[in-house]
Short mmCIF file of C-alpha atoms and ligand atoms in Angstrom, two decimals:
data_model
loop_
_atom_site.label_atom_id
_atom_site.label_comp_id
_atom_site.label_asym_id
_atom_site.label_seq_id
_atom_site.Cartn_x
_atom_site.Cartn_y
_atom_site.Cartn_z
CA MET A 7 -26.57 6.93 75.25
CA ALA A 8 -25.65 4.95 72.16
CA LEU A 9 -22.81 6.24 70.07
CA LYS A 10 -24.17 8.17 67.08
CA ILE A 11 -22.82 7.76 63.56
CA TYR A 12 -24.07 10.34 61.07
CA GLY A 13 -24.14 9.16 57.47
CA LEU A 14 -25.66 6.54 55.21
CA PRO A 15 -24.82 2.89 54.60
CA ARG A 16 -23.87 3.97 51.05
CA SER A 17 -21.15 6.27 52.37
CA ARG A 18 -17.91 5.94 54.29
CA ALA A 19 -20.10 5.62 57.41
CA ILE A 20 -20.34 1.93 56.49
CA ARG A 21 -16.76 1.52 57.76
CA ASN A 22 -17.85 2.70 61.21
CA MET A 23 -21.00 0.59 61.15
CA TRP A 24 -18.80 -2.42 60.38
CA ALA A 25 -16.38 -1.68 63.26
CA CYS A 26 -19.33 -1.34 65.65
CA GLU A 27 -20.92 -4.55 64.42
CA GLU A 28 -17.63 -6.48 64.67
CA GLY A 29 -16.79 -5.10 68.10
CA GLY A 30 -20.21 -5.42 69.73
CA VAL A 31 -20.68 -1.66 70.07
CA ALA A 32 -24.22 -0.29 70.28
CA TYR A 33 -24.68 2.57 67.83
CA GLU A 34 -27.36 4.68 66.26
CA LEU A 35 -27.08 5.51 62.57
CA VAL A 36 -28.37 9.07 62.15
CA ARG A 37 -29.25 9.02 58.48
CA THR A 38 -27.64 12.11 56.97
CA SER A 39 -27.06 12.83 53.29
CA TRP A 40 -24.93 15.39 51.50
CA ASN A 41 -27.44 15.43 48.63
CA ASP A 42 -30.27 17.13 50.48
CA GLY A 43 -28.37 19.74 52.51
CA GLY A 44 -28.15 17.45 55.55
CA THR A 45 -24.41 18.04 55.94
CA LYS A 46 -24.75 21.83 55.64
CA THR A 47 -27.03 22.64 58.56
CA PRO A 48 -25.51 24.71 61.39
CA GLU A 49 -25.99 21.77 63.79
CA PHE A 50 -24.18 19.37 61.48
CA LEU A 51 -21.35 21.82 60.72
CA LYS A 52 -20.67 22.08 64.46
CA LEU A 53 -19.95 18.34 64.43
CA ASN A 54 -18.05 18.36 61.14
CA PRO A 55 -17.06 21.67 59.55
CA ASN A 56 -16.05 19.73 56.42
CA ALA A 57 -19.75 19.21 55.63
CA ALA A 58 -19.17 15.50 55.03
CA VAL A 59 -20.15 12.17 56.55
CA PRO A 60 -19.36 10.22 58.55
CA VAL A 61 -19.06 12.06 61.82
CA MET A 62 -19.38 10.39 65.20
CA ASP A 63 -20.89 11.84 68.36
CA ASP A 64 -20.01 9.90 71.50
CA ASP A 65 -22.06 11.53 74.23
CA GLY A 66 -21.01 15.06 73.21
CA PHE A 67 -17.58 14.12 71.85
CA PRO A 68 -17.58 14.70 68.07
CA LEU A 69 -15.04 13.12 65.73
CA PHE A 70 -14.74 13.24 61.94
CA GLU A 71 -12.66 11.19 59.44
CA SER A 72 -13.98 7.66 59.00
CA LEU A 73 -10.69 5.90 59.75
CA ALA A 74 -9.97 8.05 62.83
CA ILE A 75 -13.47 7.23 64.07
CA ASN A 76 -12.64 3.54 63.66
CA LEU A 77 -9.39 3.92 65.59
CA TYR A 78 -11.37 5.57 68.42
CA ILE A 79 -14.09 2.93 68.37
CA GLY A 80 -11.53 0.12 68.16
CA LYS A 81 -9.43 1.41 71.04
CA ASN A 82 -12.16 2.62 73.38
CA LYS A 83 -15.39 0.80 72.63
CA ALA A 84 -15.01 -2.42 70.67
CA LYS A 85 -13.99 -5.83 71.92
CA GLY A 86 -11.15 -7.71 70.26
CA LEU A 87 -10.34 -5.45 67.33
CA TYR A 88 -7.49 -3.28 68.64
CA PRO A 89 -3.93 -4.59 69.16
CA THR A 90 -2.89 -4.94 72.79
CA ASP A 91 0.82 -4.18 72.32
CA ALA A 92 2.63 -1.06 71.11
CA LYS A 93 4.07 -2.70 68.00
CA GLY A 94 0.72 -4.11 66.93
CA GLU A 95 -0.83 -0.67 67.47
CA ALA A 96 1.91 0.95 65.37
CA LYS A 97 1.26 -1.54 62.54
CA LEU A 98 -2.45 -0.70 62.73
CA TRP A 99 -1.63 3.01 62.37
CA GLN A 100 0.79 2.23 59.54
CA TRP A 101 -1.78 0.30 57.51
CA THR A 102 -4.55 2.78 58.30
CA LEU A 103 -2.48 5.75 57.10
CA TRP A 104 -1.31 3.72 54.12
CA ALA A 105 -4.92 2.95 53.23
CA ALA A 106 -5.88 6.62 53.53
CA THR A 107 -3.03 7.83 51.33
CA GLU A 108 -2.12 4.97 48.97
CA LEU A 109 -5.55 3.41 48.42
CA GLU A 110 -8.33 5.90 49.11
CA PRO A 111 -7.56 8.61 46.48
CA HIS A 112 -7.01 6.14 43.60
CA ASN A 113 -9.92 3.96 44.73
CA GLY A 114 -12.16 7.05 44.75
CA ALA A 115 -11.07 8.26 41.32
CA TYR A 116 -11.53 4.77 39.87
CA ALA A 117 -14.99 4.35 41.45
CA ALA A 118 -16.19 7.81 40.41
CA ASN A 119 -15.14 7.37 36.80
CA THR A 120 -16.27 3.75 36.49
CA TYR A 121 -19.73 3.60 38.08
CA MET A 122 -20.45 6.42 40.51
CA LEU A 123 -20.69 9.51 38.32
CA ALA A 124 -23.42 9.92 35.73
CA PRO A 125 -22.21 8.17 32.54
CA GLU A 126 -21.64 11.44 30.65
CA LYS A 127 -19.38 12.72 33.44
CA ARG A 128 -17.13 9.64 33.58
CA ASP A 129 -13.64 9.92 32.10
CA PRO A 130 -12.24 6.51 31.10
CA ALA A 131 -8.70 7.92 30.99
CA VAL A 132 -8.95 9.07 34.62
CA ALA A 133 -10.38 5.65 35.58
CA ALA A 134 -7.51 3.87 33.83
CA ALA A 135 -4.85 6.08 35.43
CA ALA A 136 -6.42 5.55 38.86
CA TRP A 137 -6.52 1.79 38.33
CA THR A 138 -2.79 1.82 37.42
CA LYS A 139 -1.97 3.63 40.66
CA LEU A 140 -4.30 1.40 42.66
CA SER A 141 -2.62 -1.66 41.11
CA LYS A 142 0.72 -0.62 42.55
CA ALA A 143 -0.78 -0.48 46.06
CA LEU A 144 -2.67 -3.74 45.54
CA GLY A 145 0.64 -5.39 44.64
CA VAL A 146 2.07 -4.29 48.00
CA LEU A 147 -1.02 -5.58 49.78
CA ASP A 148 -0.86 -8.89 47.94
CA GLN A 149 2.75 -9.45 48.92
CA HIS A 150 1.91 -8.69 52.55
CA LEU A 151 -1.03 -11.09 52.54
CA ALA A 152 1.02 -13.92 51.02
CA ALA A 153 2.57 -14.51 54.43
CA GLN A 154 -0.45 -14.17 56.72
CA PRO A 155 -4.24 -14.46 56.54
CA TRP A 156 -5.03 -11.07 58.11
CA MET A 157 -3.40 -7.64 58.00
CA LEU A 158 -1.80 -7.93 61.47
CA GLY A 159 -1.09 -11.67 61.41
CA GLY A 160 -3.17 -14.61 62.54
CA SER A 161 -6.38 -12.90 63.53
CA PHE A 162 -8.88 -10.38 62.17
CA SER A 163 -8.43 -6.82 63.51
CA LEU A 164 -9.36 -3.22 62.92
CA ALA A 165 -6.58 -3.05 60.29
CA ASP A 166 -8.60 -5.47 58.15
CA ILE A 167 -11.65 -3.21 58.45
CA ASN A 168 -9.75 -0.01 57.69
CA VAL A 169 -7.97 -1.38 54.63
CA SER A 170 -10.65 -3.64 53.12
CA GLY A 171 -13.41 -1.14 53.99
CA ILE A 172 -11.95 1.28 51.45
CA LEU A 173 -12.13 -1.39 48.75
CA LEU A 174 -15.66 -2.56 49.62
CA SER A 175 -17.51 -0.43 47.10
CA ILE A 176 -15.33 -1.34 44.10
CA TYR A 177 -15.38 -5.01 45.23
CA LEU A 178 -19.19 -4.95 45.23
CA ASN A 179 -19.10 -3.25 41.83
CA ASN A 180 -17.08 -6.08 40.27
CA ALA A 181 -13.57 -4.60 40.16
CA ASP A 182 -11.22 -7.28 38.85
CA PHE A 183 -8.88 -8.36 41.66
CA SER A 184 -7.83 -11.58 39.88
CA ALA A 185 -4.23 -10.38 39.45
CA TRP A 186 -3.86 -10.31 43.25
CA LYS A 187 -4.88 -13.77 44.45
CA ASN A 188 -4.01 -13.25 48.13
CA THR A 189 -5.82 -9.93 48.22
CA LYS A 190 -8.86 -11.38 46.50
CA ALA A 191 -9.01 -14.32 48.95
CA TRP A 192 -8.58 -11.93 51.91
CA LEU A 193 -11.33 -9.60 50.63
CA ASP A 194 -13.61 -12.62 50.25
CA ARG A 195 -12.78 -13.65 53.85
CA CYS A 196 -13.35 -10.12 55.19
CA PHE A 197 -16.68 -9.58 53.47
CA ASP A 198 -17.94 -13.07 54.29
CA ARG A 199 -17.90 -12.34 58.02
CA PRO A 200 -21.34 -12.09 59.68
CA ALA A 201 -20.82 -8.43 60.67
CA ALA A 202 -19.71 -7.53 57.14
CA LYS A 203 -22.68 -9.37 55.63
CA LYS A 204 -24.97 -7.38 57.92
CA ILE A 205 -23.65 -3.98 56.81
CA ILE A 206 -23.53 -5.03 53.15
CA ALA A 207 -27.21 -6.01 53.44
CA ALA A 208 -27.98 -2.61 55.01
CA ARG A 209 -26.15 -0.94 52.11
CA ALA A 210 -28.10 -2.95 49.53
CA ALA A 211 -31.39 -2.08 51.24
CA SER A 212 -30.67 1.65 51.31
N1 GSH B 18 -11.84 11.64 54.41
C1 GSH B 18 -13.23 11.70 54.80
C2 GSH B 18 -14.07 11.82 53.53
C3 GSH B 18 -15.53 12.09 53.86
C4 GSH B 18 -16.36 12.22 52.60
O1 GSH B 18 -15.90 12.73 51.57
N2 GSH B 18 -17.61 11.76 52.69
C5 GSH B 18 -18.55 11.87 51.59
C6 GSH B 18 -19.56 10.73 51.63
S1 GSH B 18 -18.79 9.13 51.58
C7 GSH B 18 -19.32 13.17 51.75
O2 GSH B 18 -19.99 13.37 52.75
N3 GSH B 18 -19.19 14.07 50.78
C8 GSH B 18 -19.85 15.35 50.86
C9 GSH B 18 -20.10 15.97 49.52
O3 GSH B 18 -19.75 15.38 48.51
O4 GSH B 18 -20.62 17.09 49.53
C10 GSH B 18 -13.58 10.45 55.62
O5 GSH B 18 -12.97 9.39 55.38
O6 GSH B 18 -14.43 10.52 56.51
#
């Protein structure tokens, strides 16, 4: 049975779709929205009591949190995305947790108050404060990427998906990354990959 991903291409489920596409993993996207009560049904809440997408169901094994799902897919299902040595694995965890804590909250606040919320609900001051905090993290990322083309060194890995996947939405909505040349070039490289183009097309079509 194909691995099931509950969510929509215009949600964090896109990170899991990307990992599956990159790693040659067969999956079924079970289209589920939080806007129509889809995440509040008793069946859904058994899979994810947080009433949020994505959630994965691998033949009866449920897992929530988009980046944890990617770590599971990368380690157990995908080909060529997960480091084969303990130190590489630790660096993947480091960057994944960094992305979840240092990027995700500021990225979300910036996106919500720049283009996601209805115009009358956006607060430019919150957007500006979020961008300032995001800038600090982007500076760290830029310095890291000055020395190597991909997050873990010479080749693309799950770390690239987990970090760049968080920035995908603001990238597609014209956030200005010009102050971070290495990061901008890396984002261009990440999102120009065939698997990334496929999920970006699915997002645009949805
Ligand atoms: N930390 C969670 C966040 C999940 C999340 O907030 N998902 C959004 C869609 S991208 C959602 O389902 N929100 C439910 C709601 O707003 O009611 C993850 O990365 O999976």
